[in-house]
Every structure is written in C-alpha cells, then in structure tokens.
CSV table of C-alpha atoms in Angstrom, one decimal:
chain,number,residue,atom,x,y,z
A,25,MET,CA,6.8,-14.8,-18.7
A,26,ASP,CA,9.4,-13.1,-16.4
A,27,GLN,CA,9.3,-9.4,-16.3
A,28,SER,CA,12.0,-7.0,-15.1
A,29,TYR,CA,11.5,-3.3,-14.3
A,30,PRO,CA,15.0,-1.7,-13.8
A,31,LEU,CA,13.7,1.9,-13.8
A,32,ILE,CA,12.1,1.6,-10.4
A,33,LYS,CA,14.7,-0.5,-8.6
A,34,PRO,CA,16.5,1.1,-5.6
A,35,ASN,CA,19.6,3.1,-6.5
A,36,GLN,CA,22.7,3.3,-4.3
A,37,GLU,CA,21.3,6.4,-2.5
A,38,ILE,CA,18.3,4.3,-1.4
A,39,LEU,CA,20.3,1.2,-0.5
A,40,ASN,CA,22.6,3.4,1.7
A,41,TYR,CA,19.6,5.1,3.5
A,42,GLU,CA,19.4,4.7,7.3
A,43,PRO,CA,15.9,5.2,8.7
A,44,THR,CA,15.4,7.2,11.8
A,45,ALA,CA,14.0,5.6,15.0
A,46,ASP,CA,10.7,7.4,14.3
A,47,GLU,CA,10.5,5.9,10.9
A,48,LYS,CA,11.0,2.4,12.3
A,49,LYS,CA,8.4,2.8,15.1
A,50,THR,CA,6.1,5.7,15.8
A,51,LYS,CA,2.8,6.7,17.4
A,52,ILE,CA,-0.5,7.1,15.5
A,53,GLY,CA,-3.4,8.3,17.6
A,54,LYS,CA,-3.4,6.0,20.7
A,55,TYR,CA,-1.4,3.3,18.9
A,56,THR,CA,2.4,2.8,18.9
A,57,ILE,CA,3.1,1.0,15.6
A,58,ARG,CA,6.1,-0.4,13.8
A,59,ARG,CA,6.6,0.6,10.2
A,60,LEU,CA,9.8,-1.4,9.5
A,61,PHE,CA,9.7,-5.0,10.5
A,62,GLU,CA,12.8,-6.6,9.0
A,63,GLY,CA,16.0,-6.4,10.9
A,64,GLU,CA,16.4,-6.1,14.6
A,65,LEU,CA,13.2,-6.1,16.7
A,66,ASP,CA,13.1,-4.6,20.2
A,67,GLU,CA,12.4,-6.3,23.5
A,68,GLN,CA,8.7,-5.4,23.4
A,69,ASP,CA,8.2,-6.8,19.9
A,70,ASN,CA,10.0,-10.0,20.7
A,71,ALA,CA,8.0,-10.5,23.9
A,72,ALA,CA,4.7,-10.1,21.9
A,73,ILE,CA,5.9,-12.6,19.3
A,74,ASN,CA,7.0,-15.1,21.8
A,75,LYS,CA,3.8,-14.9,23.8
A,76,PHE,CA,1.7,-15.4,20.6
A,77,ILE,CA,3.8,-18.4,19.3
A,78,GLU,CA,3.5,-20.0,22.8
A,79,GLU,CA,-0.3,-19.6,22.8
A,80,ALA,CA,-1.2,-20.1,19.2
A,81,GLY,CA,1.8,-21.8,17.5
A,82,PRO,CA,3.9,-23.5,16.3
A,83,PHE,CA,3.6,-22.3,12.7
A,84,GLN,CA,5.1,-24.7,10.2
A,85,ASN,CA,4.7,-22.7,7.1
A,86,PRO,CA,8.1,-21.0,6.3
A,87,ILE,CA,6.3,-17.7,5.4
A,88,TRP,CA,5.8,-17.1,9.1
A,89,THR,CA,9.0,-15.4,10.0
A,90,ARG,CA,9.1,-13.4,13.2
A,91,PRO,CA,8.8,-10.1,11.3
A,92,GLN,CA,5.8,-11.4,9.3
A,93,ILE,CA,4.1,-12.7,12.4
A,94,LEU,CA,4.6,-9.3,14.0
A,95,ARG,CA,3.0,-7.6,10.9
A,96,PHE,CA,-0.2,-9.6,11.5
A,97,LEU,CA,-0.2,-9.2,15.2
A,98,GLN,CA,0.1,-5.4,14.9
A,99,ALA,CA,-2.6,-5.2,12.2
A,100,ASN,CA,-5.0,-7.2,14.4
A,101,ASN,CA,-4.2,-5.1,17.5
A,102,PHE,CA,-2.4,-8.1,19.1
A,103,LYS,CA,-5.6,-10.1,19.4
A,104,LYS,CA,-4.7,-13.8,19.2
A,105,ASP,CA,-7.8,-15.4,17.7
A,106,GLN,CA,-8.2,-12.6,15.1
A,107,THR,CA,-4.5,-12.8,14.2
A,108,VAL,CA,-4.7,-16.6,13.7
A,109,GLN,CA,-7.8,-16.3,11.5
A,110,THR,CA,-6.2,-13.7,9.2
A,111,MET,CA,-3.0,-15.7,9.0
A,112,LEU,CA,-4.9,-18.8,7.8
A,113,GLN,CA,-6.6,-16.6,5.2
A,114,TYR,CA,-3.3,-15.2,4.1
A,115,GLU,CA,-1.8,-18.7,3.7
A,116,GLN,CA,-4.7,-19.7,1.4
A,117,TRP,CA,-4.1,-16.5,-0.6
A,118,THR,CA,-0.4,-17.1,-1.1
A,119,LYS,CA,-1.3,-20.3,-2.9
A,120,THR,CA,-2.7,-18.2,-5.7
A,121,LEU,CA,0.7,-16.5,-6.3
A,122,PRO,CA,2.5,-15.5,-8.3
A,123,ILE,CA,0.1,-13.8,-10.7
A,124,LEU,CA,1.5,-14.3,-14.2
A,125,TYR,CA,1.8,-11.4,-16.7
A,126,ASP,CA,-0.8,-12.1,-19.4
A,127,GLN,CA,-3.0,-10.0,-21.7
A,128,GLN,CA,-5.6,-9.3,-19.1
A,129,VAL,CA,-3.0,-8.1,-16.6
A,130,GLU,CA,-1.3,-6.0,-19.3
A,131,GLN,CA,-4.7,-4.4,-20.2
A,132,PHE,CA,-5.2,-3.4,-16.5
A,133,LEU,CA,-1.7,-2.0,-16.1
A,134,LYS,CA,-1.8,0.1,-19.2
A,135,ALA,CA,-5.2,1.6,-18.4
A,136,GLY,CA,-3.9,4.1,-15.9
A,137,ILE,CA,-6.0,2.9,-13.1
A,138,ILE,CA,-3.0,2.5,-10.9
A,139,TYR,CA,0.7,3.3,-11.5
A,140,ILE,CA,4.0,4.1,-9.9
A,141,GLN,CA,4.7,7.9,-9.6
A,142,GLY,CA,7.9,8.3,-7.5
A,143,ARG,CA,9.2,8.0,-4.0
A,144,ASP,CA,8.8,10.2,-0.9
A,145,HIS,CA,11.6,11.7,1.3
A,146,SER,CA,12.1,8.3,2.9
A,147,TYR,CA,12.1,6.5,-0.5
A,148,ARG,CA,8.7,5.0,0.0
A,149,PRO,CA,7.0,4.2,-3.3
A,150,ILE,CA,4.3,6.7,-4.3
A,151,ILE,CA,1.4,5.0,-6.0
A,152,VAL,CA,-1.4,6.8,-7.9
A,153,LEU,CA,-4.9,5.2,-8.0
A,154,ASN,CA,-7.3,6.8,-10.4
A,155,ALA,CA,-10.4,5.4,-8.9
A,156,TYR,CA,-12.7,7.2,-11.3
A,157,LYS,CA,-11.3,5.0,-14.1
A,158,VAL,CA,-12.8,1.8,-12.6
A,159,ASN,CA,-15.4,0.5,-15.0
A,160,PHE,CA,-17.0,-2.9,-14.4
A,161,ASN,CA,-18.5,-2.8,-17.9
A,162,GLU,CA,-14.9,-3.1,-19.3
A,163,MET,CA,-13.2,-5.3,-16.7
A,164,SER,CA,-14.5,-7.7,-14.1
A,165,LEU,CA,-13.6,-7.5,-10.4
A,166,GLU,CA,-11.5,-10.6,-10.8
A,167,GLN,CA,-9.4,-8.9,-13.5
A,168,TYR,CA,-9.0,-5.9,-11.4
A,169,LEU,CA,-7.8,-8.0,-8.4
A,170,ARG,CA,-5.4,-10.0,-10.6
A,171,GLY,CA,-3.9,-6.8,-12.1
A,172,LEU,CA,-3.7,-5.1,-8.8
A,173,THR,CA,-1.9,-8.1,-7.2
A,174,TYR,CA,0.6,-8.3,-10.1
A,175,PHE,CA,1.2,-4.6,-9.7
A,176,LEU,CA,1.8,-4.8,-5.9
A,177,GLN,CA,4.0,-7.9,-6.4
A,178,VAL,CA,6.3,-5.6,-8.5
A,179,VAL,CA,6.2,-2.8,-5.9
A,180,VAL,CA,7.2,-5.2,-3.1
A,181,ASN,CA,9.8,-7.2,-5.0
A,182,ASP,CA,11.4,-4.3,-7.0
A,183,MET,CA,11.0,-1.2,-4.9
A,184,MET,CA,11.2,-2.2,-1.3
A,185,VAL,CA,14.4,-2.6,0.8
A,186,PRO,CA,13.8,-4.8,3.9
A,187,GLY,CA,14.6,-2.9,7.0
A,188,LYS,CA,14.8,0.4,5.2
A,189,VAL,CA,11.8,0.8,2.8
A,190,GLU,CA,8.8,-1.4,3.6
A,191,ASN,CA,5.7,0.9,3.1
A,192,TRP,CA,4.0,2.9,0.4
A,193,ILE,CA,2.0,6.0,-0.1
A,194,ILE,CA,-1.2,6.0,-2.2
A,195,LEU,CA,-2.7,9.1,-3.9
A,196,ILE,CA,-6.3,8.4,-4.9
A,197,ASP,CA,-8.0,10.6,-7.5
A,198,LEU,CA,-11.8,10.4,-7.4
A,199,ASP,CA,-12.3,13.2,-10.0
A,200,TYR,CA,-15.5,14.3,-8.3
A,201,LYS,CA,-17.3,11.3,-9.8
A,202,GLY,CA,-20.2,9.5,-8.1
A,203,MET,CA,-20.3,5.8,-7.4
A,204,ILE,CA,-23.1,3.4,-8.1
A,205,GLY,CA,-24.0,0.5,-5.7
A,206,LEU,CA,-21.9,-2.0,-7.7
A,207,GLN,CA,-18.9,0.1,-7.4
A,208,ILE,CA,-19.4,0.7,-3.7
A,209,ASN,CA,-19.6,-3.1,-3.1
A,210,ALA,CA,-16.5,-3.6,-5.3
A,211,LEU,CA,-14.7,-0.8,-3.4
A,212,LYS,CA,-15.4,-2.6,-0.1
A,213,GLN,CA,-14.0,-5.9,-1.5
A,214,VAL,CA,-10.9,-4.2,-2.9
A,215,MET,CA,-10.2,-2.4,0.4
A,216,SER,CA,-10.7,-5.6,2.4
A,217,TYR,CA,-8.4,-7.5,-0.1
A,218,LEU,CA,-5.6,-5.0,0.3
A,219,GLN,CA,-5.9,-4.8,4.0
A,220,ASN,CA,-5.9,-8.6,4.4
A,221,ASN,CA,-3.1,-9.4,2.1
A,222,TYR,CA,-0.7,-6.4,2.4
A,223,ARG,CA,-0.5,-6.0,6.2
A,224,SER,CA,1.2,-2.9,7.6
A,225,ARG,CA,2.3,-1.7,4.1
A,226,LEU,CA,0.3,1.5,4.0
A,227,TYR,CA,2.2,4.6,5.3
A,228,LYS,CA,-0.3,7.2,4.2
A,229,MET,CA,-3.3,7.5,1.8
A,230,PHE,CA,-4.3,10.9,0.4
A,231,ILE,CA,-7.7,11.1,-1.2
A,232,PHE,CA,-8.4,14.0,-3.7
A,233,ASN,CA,-11.4,15.4,-5.5
A,234,THR,CA,-14.2,14.0,-3.4
A,235,THR,CA,-17.9,14.9,-3.5
A,236,MET,CA,-20.4,15.0,-0.6
A,237,MET,CA,-21.8,11.7,-1.8
A,238,LEU,CA,-18.4,10.1,-1.9
A,239,ASN,CA,-17.9,11.3,1.7
A,240,VAL,CA,-21.0,9.3,2.6
A,241,THR,CA,-19.6,6.3,0.7
A,242,TRP,CA,-16.3,6.6,2.6
A,243,ASN,CA,-18.1,6.6,5.9
A,244,MET,CA,-19.6,3.3,4.8
A,245,ALA,CA,-16.4,1.8,3.4
A,246,LYS,CA,-14.2,2.7,6.4
A,247,LEU,CA,-16.3,0.3,8.5
A,248,PHE,CA,-14.4,-2.5,6.7
A,249,LEU,CA,-11.0,-1.0,7.7
A,250,GLU,CA,-9.1,-1.5,10.9
A,251,GLU,CA,-8.8,1.6,13.2
A,252,ILE,CA,-5.0,1.9,12.6
A,253,THR,CA,-5.6,2.0,8.8
A,254,GLN,CA,-8.3,4.7,9.2
A,255,GLN,CA,-5.8,6.9,11.0
A,256,LYS,CA,-3.5,6.8,8.0
A,257,ILE,CA,-6.1,8.3,5.5
A,258,VAL,CA,-6.2,12.0,4.7
A,259,PHE,CA,-8.9,13.8,2.6
A,260,VAL,CA,-7.2,16.6,0.7
A,261,LYS,CA,-9.5,19.6,0.3
A,262,GLY,CA,-7.6,22.4,-1.4
A,263,ASP,CA,-4.5,22.6,0.8
A,264,VAL,CA,-1.8,20.2,-0.3
A,265,LYS,CA,0.7,21.4,2.3
A,266,GLN,CA,0.5,18.1,4.2
A,267,LEU,CA,1.3,16.1,1.1
A,268,PHE,CA,4.6,18.0,0.5
A,269,GLN,CA,5.7,17.5,4.0
A,270,CYS,CA,6.7,14.0,3.1
A,271,MET,CA,7.5,14.2,-0.7
A,272,ASN,CA,9.2,16.5,-3.2
A,273,LYS,CA,7.0,18.4,-5.7
A,274,GLU,CA,9.1,16.9,-8.5
A,275,GLN,CA,7.7,13.5,-7.6
A,276,ILE,CA,4.1,14.5,-8.1
A,277,GLU,CA,1.8,15.3,-11.1
A,278,GLU,CA,0.4,18.7,-11.6
A,279,LYS,CA,-3.1,17.5,-10.9
A,280,PHE,CA,-2.1,16.9,-7.3
A,281,GLY,CA,-0.2,20.2,-7.0
A,282,GLY,CA,3.3,18.9,-8.1
A,283,THR,CA,5.5,20.0,-10.9
A,284,GLN,CA,5.5,16.9,-13.1
A,285,GLY,CA,3.2,16.8,-16.1
A,286,ASN,CA,0.2,14.5,-15.8
A,287,ARG,CA,1.0,11.0,-17.0
A,288,VAL,CA,-0.3,9.6,-20.2
A,289,GLU,CA,1.7,6.4,-20.3
A,290,TYR,CA,1.6,4.2,-17.2
A,291,TRP,CA,3.3,0.9,-17.9
A,292,PRO,CA,6.1,-0.3,-17.8
A,293,PRO,CA,6.7,1.5,-14.5
A,294,SER,CA,9.2,4.4,-14.2
A,295,ILE,CA,10.1,7.2,-11.9
A,296,ILE,CA,10.4,10.5,-13.7
A,297,SER,CA,12.6,12.4,-11.1
A,298,ALA,CA,15.5,11.2,-9.0
A,299,ASN,CA,15.1,14.2,-6.6
A,300,PHE,CA,13.6,12.7,-3.5
A,301,LYS,CA,14.8,15.4,-1.1
A,302,LYS,CA,12.7,17.9,0.8
A,303,ASN,CA,11.4,21.0,-1.0
A,304,ILE,CA,13.6,24.0,-0.4
C-alpha cells in the first residue's frame, strides 16, 4: 500500500535553501567530514573515490554512485577493506527493501517510540526517539527494526533534499529508566543497524534524562560505534543551550525545553511549526 505524507515534505523555503561551505564539509575533532554528498564534490573527494575504485572496483550495482561510495569511504575512515565489507553488507540489506506498510509497522509508528518533530535551522529533520518506550514483551526486535526502517525510508524519501538537506538530528529521551540485559543487547543491535545502513546521515544526537547506570550502558554501547559517530553525540544534563544553537524552540517539545506541547499523537507524521529560524 503506497503512503504519502505531504505535511513533512520540503516547502519552497527549504527547496530554495543554499547551504554554507561549513554545512557541506566541516571538521569534527581530528576529522574533516563531508555532510552533504550529492552535487559537486571537491578535488580531494574525487581523488579518494578514484583511488578506491581503482583498487577495489569496479562496482556494477547501480546503487554505487560516486556520492554513495564516498559516504561509505568516509564512514569507514577511508579504509579500503573495511569499506568493501560494509558495502557488500549494505547491498544485501537493500534486497529487503522497501518495507511495506502493514499492521505491525503501523503499530510501531503509532506507539510514540520514534516520530518526526520538526526541522532545525538548516532544515534537517528532527527525530524524537523515546527509548524508554521500548518493550520487548510487546514487540519483537524484528518488528522494531521493520518499523524503524519504514520510518527512516519516509524521512529520506519525503524530507531530504539532495545536496541541501541530507542529515538528521535525533533527540533521545531515556526518562531516567534502567535497562535490562536484553534491552542492552537489543540497543547494540539497533545502533549497529542504523550505523551500517544509514551512513553519514547523523548530524547530531542529543541524549536526555540519563541515569548513572545508563551512562555505564552507553560506555558499553559506544564500543559498537565508529569514532566519528561518537563525536556527534551529546549528553544533555540540565543546560539545553547547545540544543537551541541549531534549532528554534518552536520546533521542540516542552519536555526538551522547547515551547511545543508534548506530543500525544505520532503518526501520520507532521511538523507543528513552520518557524525554522534562529531564536531571537
């Protein structure tokens, strides 16, 4: 069943947006990383792609455009063998797509586990993940991953603009809840799943309402994340100033320090405010 979500599609303001040079390519820690891959690549990028294709190619599958190859190269710190391995894994994963909208997917999407909240100053989608709502007595890990994949298909297909908007921001609410061993193992699987199949999509992740035990859990889980990904993750402890450096308060729910009421309906997706500008 085909689904359409017009309330989250880019408006003319977003389509006319011209990213700055720093939004296209920037420095995080010791790494210089590209955030926007579609469109014109620079000499350094093209040289890296050419070298990789010469050493590891050719790649017959049409999914391997030059920007897509560069995504995987960057995510693997330009290591040839590691990049090839993850590309092969990705090819196998794409054979499972698209995820069709069915009763199980709908149950996941309406549960409020993950939903669209708005866009930041640069029109990146803002995604809320209520991790405390994950309950493996109600849904299996397979159902979670199917629902999550459908959700992210919608974000990529309906909210991104190649060359202008290619990343997302995730706000995670842990609600001071603890996690049992099963959830920790599932968390590792989900984080690996996202990292492996949505390369270079994460702009920033803000994690709210942690406990000391959850901090220990994070130190375990981050071992499964690449170093560049770790650099993008921020634990919010009281001060939300950093959050609103990149998004308007009208885009954010009250529970995260914004001005929007907390959501009670999560699907179909919508954006409550069209004000994406910096807070005055």
